[in-house]
Coordinates of N, CA, C and O in Angstrom, one line a residue:
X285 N 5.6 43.5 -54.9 CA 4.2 43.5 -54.4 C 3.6 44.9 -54.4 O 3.2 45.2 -53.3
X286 N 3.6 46.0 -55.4 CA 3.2 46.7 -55.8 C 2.0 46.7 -55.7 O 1.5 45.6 -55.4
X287 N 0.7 48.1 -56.1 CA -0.1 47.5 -56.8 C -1.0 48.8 -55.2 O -0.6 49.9 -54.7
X288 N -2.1 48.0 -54.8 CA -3.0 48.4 -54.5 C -2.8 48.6 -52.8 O -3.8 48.0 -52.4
X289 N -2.2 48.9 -52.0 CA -2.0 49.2 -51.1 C -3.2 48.4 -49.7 O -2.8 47.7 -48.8
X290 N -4.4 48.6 -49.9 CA -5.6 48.1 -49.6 C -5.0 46.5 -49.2 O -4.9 45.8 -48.2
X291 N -4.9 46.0 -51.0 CA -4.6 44.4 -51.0 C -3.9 44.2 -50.2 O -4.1 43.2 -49.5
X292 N -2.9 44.9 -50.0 CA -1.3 44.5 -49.6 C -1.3 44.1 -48.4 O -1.0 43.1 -47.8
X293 N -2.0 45.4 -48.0 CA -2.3 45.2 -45.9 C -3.3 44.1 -45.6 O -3.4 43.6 -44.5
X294 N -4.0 43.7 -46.7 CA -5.0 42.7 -46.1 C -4.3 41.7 -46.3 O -4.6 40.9 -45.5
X295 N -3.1 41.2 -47.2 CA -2.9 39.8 -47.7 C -1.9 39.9 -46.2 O -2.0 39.1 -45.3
X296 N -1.1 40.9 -46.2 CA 0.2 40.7 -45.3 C -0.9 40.5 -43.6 O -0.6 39.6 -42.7
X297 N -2.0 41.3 -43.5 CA -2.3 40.5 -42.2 C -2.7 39.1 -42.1 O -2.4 38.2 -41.2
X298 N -3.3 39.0 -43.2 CA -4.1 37.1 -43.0 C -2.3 36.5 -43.6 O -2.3 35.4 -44.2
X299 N -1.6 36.9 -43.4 CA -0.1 35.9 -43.6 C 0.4 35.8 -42.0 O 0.8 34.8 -41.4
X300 N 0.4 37.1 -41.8 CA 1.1 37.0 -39.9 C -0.5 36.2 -39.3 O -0.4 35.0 -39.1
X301 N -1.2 36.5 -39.1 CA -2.2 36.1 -38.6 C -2.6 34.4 -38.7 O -3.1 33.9 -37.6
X302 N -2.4 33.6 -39.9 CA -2.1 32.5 -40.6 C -1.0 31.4 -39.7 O -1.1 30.4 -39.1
X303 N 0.3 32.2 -40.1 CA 1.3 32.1 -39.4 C 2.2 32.2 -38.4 O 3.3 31.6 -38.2
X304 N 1.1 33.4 -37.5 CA 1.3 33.7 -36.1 C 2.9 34.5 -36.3 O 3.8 34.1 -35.6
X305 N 3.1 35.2 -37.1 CA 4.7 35.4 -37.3 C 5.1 36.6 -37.2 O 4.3 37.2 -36.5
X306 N 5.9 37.2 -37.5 CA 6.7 38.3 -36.6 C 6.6 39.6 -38.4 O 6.6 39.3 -39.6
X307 N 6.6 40.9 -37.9 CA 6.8 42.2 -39.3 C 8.0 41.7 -39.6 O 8.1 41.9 -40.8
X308 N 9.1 41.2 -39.1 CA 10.2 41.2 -39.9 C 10.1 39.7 -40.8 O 10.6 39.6 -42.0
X309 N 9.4 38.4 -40.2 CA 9.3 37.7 -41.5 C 8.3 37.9 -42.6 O 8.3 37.6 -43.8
X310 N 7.6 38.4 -42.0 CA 6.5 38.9 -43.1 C 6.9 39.9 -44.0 O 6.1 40.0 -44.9
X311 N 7.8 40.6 -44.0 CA 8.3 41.4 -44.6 C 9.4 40.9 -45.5 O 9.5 41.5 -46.5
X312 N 10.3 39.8 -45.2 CA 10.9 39.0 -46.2 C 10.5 38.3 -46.8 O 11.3 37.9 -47.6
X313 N 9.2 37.6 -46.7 CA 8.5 36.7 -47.3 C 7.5 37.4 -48.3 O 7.0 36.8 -49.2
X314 N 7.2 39.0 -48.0 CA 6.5 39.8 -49.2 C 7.6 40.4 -50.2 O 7.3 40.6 -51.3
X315 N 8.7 40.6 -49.7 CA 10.4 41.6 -50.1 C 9.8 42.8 -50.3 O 9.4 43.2 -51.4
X316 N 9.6 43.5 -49.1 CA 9.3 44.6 -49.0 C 9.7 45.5 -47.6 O 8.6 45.9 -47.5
X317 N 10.2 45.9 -46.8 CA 11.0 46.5 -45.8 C 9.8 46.2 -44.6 O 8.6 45.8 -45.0
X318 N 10.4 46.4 -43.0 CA 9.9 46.0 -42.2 C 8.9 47.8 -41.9 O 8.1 48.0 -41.0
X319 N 9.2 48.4 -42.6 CA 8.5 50.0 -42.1 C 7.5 49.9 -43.1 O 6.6 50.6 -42.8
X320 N 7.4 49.4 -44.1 CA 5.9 49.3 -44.8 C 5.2 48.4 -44.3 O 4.0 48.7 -44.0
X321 N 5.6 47.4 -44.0 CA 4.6 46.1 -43.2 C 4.3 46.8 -42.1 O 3.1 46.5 -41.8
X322 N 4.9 47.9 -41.0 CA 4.4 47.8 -39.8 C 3.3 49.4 -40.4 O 2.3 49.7 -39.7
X323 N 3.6 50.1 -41.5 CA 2.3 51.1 -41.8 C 1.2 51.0 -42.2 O 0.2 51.8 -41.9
X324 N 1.1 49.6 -43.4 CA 0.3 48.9 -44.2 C -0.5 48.7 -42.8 O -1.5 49.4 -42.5
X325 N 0.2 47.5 -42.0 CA -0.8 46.8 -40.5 C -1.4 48.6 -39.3 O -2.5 48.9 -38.8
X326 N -0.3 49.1 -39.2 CA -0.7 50.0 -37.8 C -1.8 51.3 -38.8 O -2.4 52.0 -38.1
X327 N -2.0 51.5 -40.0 CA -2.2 52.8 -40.4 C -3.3 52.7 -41.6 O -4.2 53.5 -42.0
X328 N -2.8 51.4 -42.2 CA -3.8 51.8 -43.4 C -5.0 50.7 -43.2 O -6.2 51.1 -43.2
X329 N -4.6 49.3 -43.0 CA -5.5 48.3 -42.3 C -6.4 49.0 -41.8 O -7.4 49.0 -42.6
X330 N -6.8 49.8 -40.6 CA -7.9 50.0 -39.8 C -9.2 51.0 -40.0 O -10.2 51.2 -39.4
X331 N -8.4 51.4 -41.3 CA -9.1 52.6 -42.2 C -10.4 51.8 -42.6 O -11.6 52.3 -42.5
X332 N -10.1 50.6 -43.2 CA -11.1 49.8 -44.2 C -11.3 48.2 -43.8 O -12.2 47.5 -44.3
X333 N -10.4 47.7 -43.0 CA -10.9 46.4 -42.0 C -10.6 46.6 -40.3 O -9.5 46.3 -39.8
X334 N -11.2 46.9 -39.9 CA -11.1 46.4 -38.6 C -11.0 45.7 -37.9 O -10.1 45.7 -37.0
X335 N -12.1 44.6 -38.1 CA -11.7 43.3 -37.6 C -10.6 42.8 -37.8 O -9.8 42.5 -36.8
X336 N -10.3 42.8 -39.3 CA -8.9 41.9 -39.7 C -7.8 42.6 -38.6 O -7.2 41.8 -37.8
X337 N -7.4 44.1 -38.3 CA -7.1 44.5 -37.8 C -6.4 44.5 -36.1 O -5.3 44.7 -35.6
X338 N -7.5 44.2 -35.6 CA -7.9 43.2 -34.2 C -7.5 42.3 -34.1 O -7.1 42.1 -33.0
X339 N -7.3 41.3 -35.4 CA -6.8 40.2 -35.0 C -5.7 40.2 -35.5 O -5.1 39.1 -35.2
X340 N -4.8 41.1 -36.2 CA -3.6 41.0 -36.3 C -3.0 41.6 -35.1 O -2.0 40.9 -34.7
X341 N -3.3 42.6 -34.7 CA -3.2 43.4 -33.7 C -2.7 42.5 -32.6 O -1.6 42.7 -32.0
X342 N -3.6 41.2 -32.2 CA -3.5 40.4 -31.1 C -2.1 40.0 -31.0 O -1.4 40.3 -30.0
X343 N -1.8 39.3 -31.9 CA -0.7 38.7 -32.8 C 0.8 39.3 -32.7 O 1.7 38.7 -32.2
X344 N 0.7 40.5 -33.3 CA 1.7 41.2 -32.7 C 1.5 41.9 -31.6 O 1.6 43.1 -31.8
X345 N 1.3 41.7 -30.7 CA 0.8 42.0 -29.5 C 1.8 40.9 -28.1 O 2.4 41.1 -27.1
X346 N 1.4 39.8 -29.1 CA 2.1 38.5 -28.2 C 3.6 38.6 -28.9 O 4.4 38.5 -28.0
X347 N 4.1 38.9 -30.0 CA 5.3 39.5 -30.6 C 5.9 39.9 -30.0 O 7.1 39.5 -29.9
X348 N 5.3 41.1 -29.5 CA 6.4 42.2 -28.6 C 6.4 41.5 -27.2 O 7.3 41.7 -26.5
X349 N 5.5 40.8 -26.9 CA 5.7 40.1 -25.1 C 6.8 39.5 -25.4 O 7.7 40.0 -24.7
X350 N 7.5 38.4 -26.3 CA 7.8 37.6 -26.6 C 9.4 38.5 -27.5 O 10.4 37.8 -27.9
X351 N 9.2 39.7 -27.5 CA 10.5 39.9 -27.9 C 12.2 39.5 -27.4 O 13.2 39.0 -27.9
X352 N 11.9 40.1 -26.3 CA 13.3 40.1 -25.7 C 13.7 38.5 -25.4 O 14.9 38.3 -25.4
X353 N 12.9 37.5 -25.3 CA 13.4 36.2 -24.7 C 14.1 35.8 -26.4 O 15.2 35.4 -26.6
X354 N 13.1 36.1 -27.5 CA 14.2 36.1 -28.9 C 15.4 36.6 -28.9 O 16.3 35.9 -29.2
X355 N 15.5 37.6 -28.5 CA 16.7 38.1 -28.6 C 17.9 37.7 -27.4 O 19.1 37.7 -27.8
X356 N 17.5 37.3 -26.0 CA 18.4 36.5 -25.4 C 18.4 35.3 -25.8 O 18.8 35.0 -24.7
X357 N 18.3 34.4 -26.3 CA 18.3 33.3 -27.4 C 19.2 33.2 -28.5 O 19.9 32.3 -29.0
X358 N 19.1 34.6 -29.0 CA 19.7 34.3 -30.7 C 21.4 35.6 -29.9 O 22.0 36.3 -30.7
X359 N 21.7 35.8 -28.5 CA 22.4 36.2 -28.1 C 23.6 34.8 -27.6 O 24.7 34.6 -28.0
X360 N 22.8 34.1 -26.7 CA 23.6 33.1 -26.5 C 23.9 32.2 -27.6 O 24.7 31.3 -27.3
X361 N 23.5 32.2 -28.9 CA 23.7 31.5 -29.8 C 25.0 32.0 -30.3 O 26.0 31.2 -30.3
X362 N 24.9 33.7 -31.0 CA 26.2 34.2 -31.2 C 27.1 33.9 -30.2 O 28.3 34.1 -30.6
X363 N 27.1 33.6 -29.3 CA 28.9 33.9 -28.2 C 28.6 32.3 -28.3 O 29.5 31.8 -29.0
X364 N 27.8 31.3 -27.9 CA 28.0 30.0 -28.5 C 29.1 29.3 -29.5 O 29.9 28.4 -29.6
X365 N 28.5 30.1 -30.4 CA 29.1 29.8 -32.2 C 27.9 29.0 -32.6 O 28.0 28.1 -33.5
X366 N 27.0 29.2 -32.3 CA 26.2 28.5 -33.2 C 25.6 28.8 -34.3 O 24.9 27.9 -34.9

């Protein structure tokens, strides 16, 4: 997913945004690392859409509220065996 930088940050927000989903799936679902998704969204996005911006923004916003209960979840799974 090369190509125009611009495109990239706009397609990858209307995907999380769409999908309500997290930089790390959005990032395997473009195959592209989770440190380009989070520069494309925090750095270049706001330069030339804002709005889109805002609303991705929200999104991962509820992301990070919502982190740690992921991670105690996918904790009790490993010592589980699941």
């Amino acid at each position: 997913m090369k190509g125009n930088m611009e495109e990239r940050a706009e397609r990858l927000a209307q995907y999380i945004i769409e999908n309500r989903t997290t930089v790390r799936a959005a990032a395997q679902k473009f195959g592209i690392s989770k440190s380009t998704v989070h520069k494309d969204i925090s750095e270049r996005l706001p330069q030339f859409n804002r709005v889109l911006y805002q609303q991705v923004k929200e999104v991962l916003e509820v992301n990070k509220a919502q982190r740690h209960i992921r991670g105690g979840i996918a904790t009790r799974k490993k010592y589980r065996g699941e």
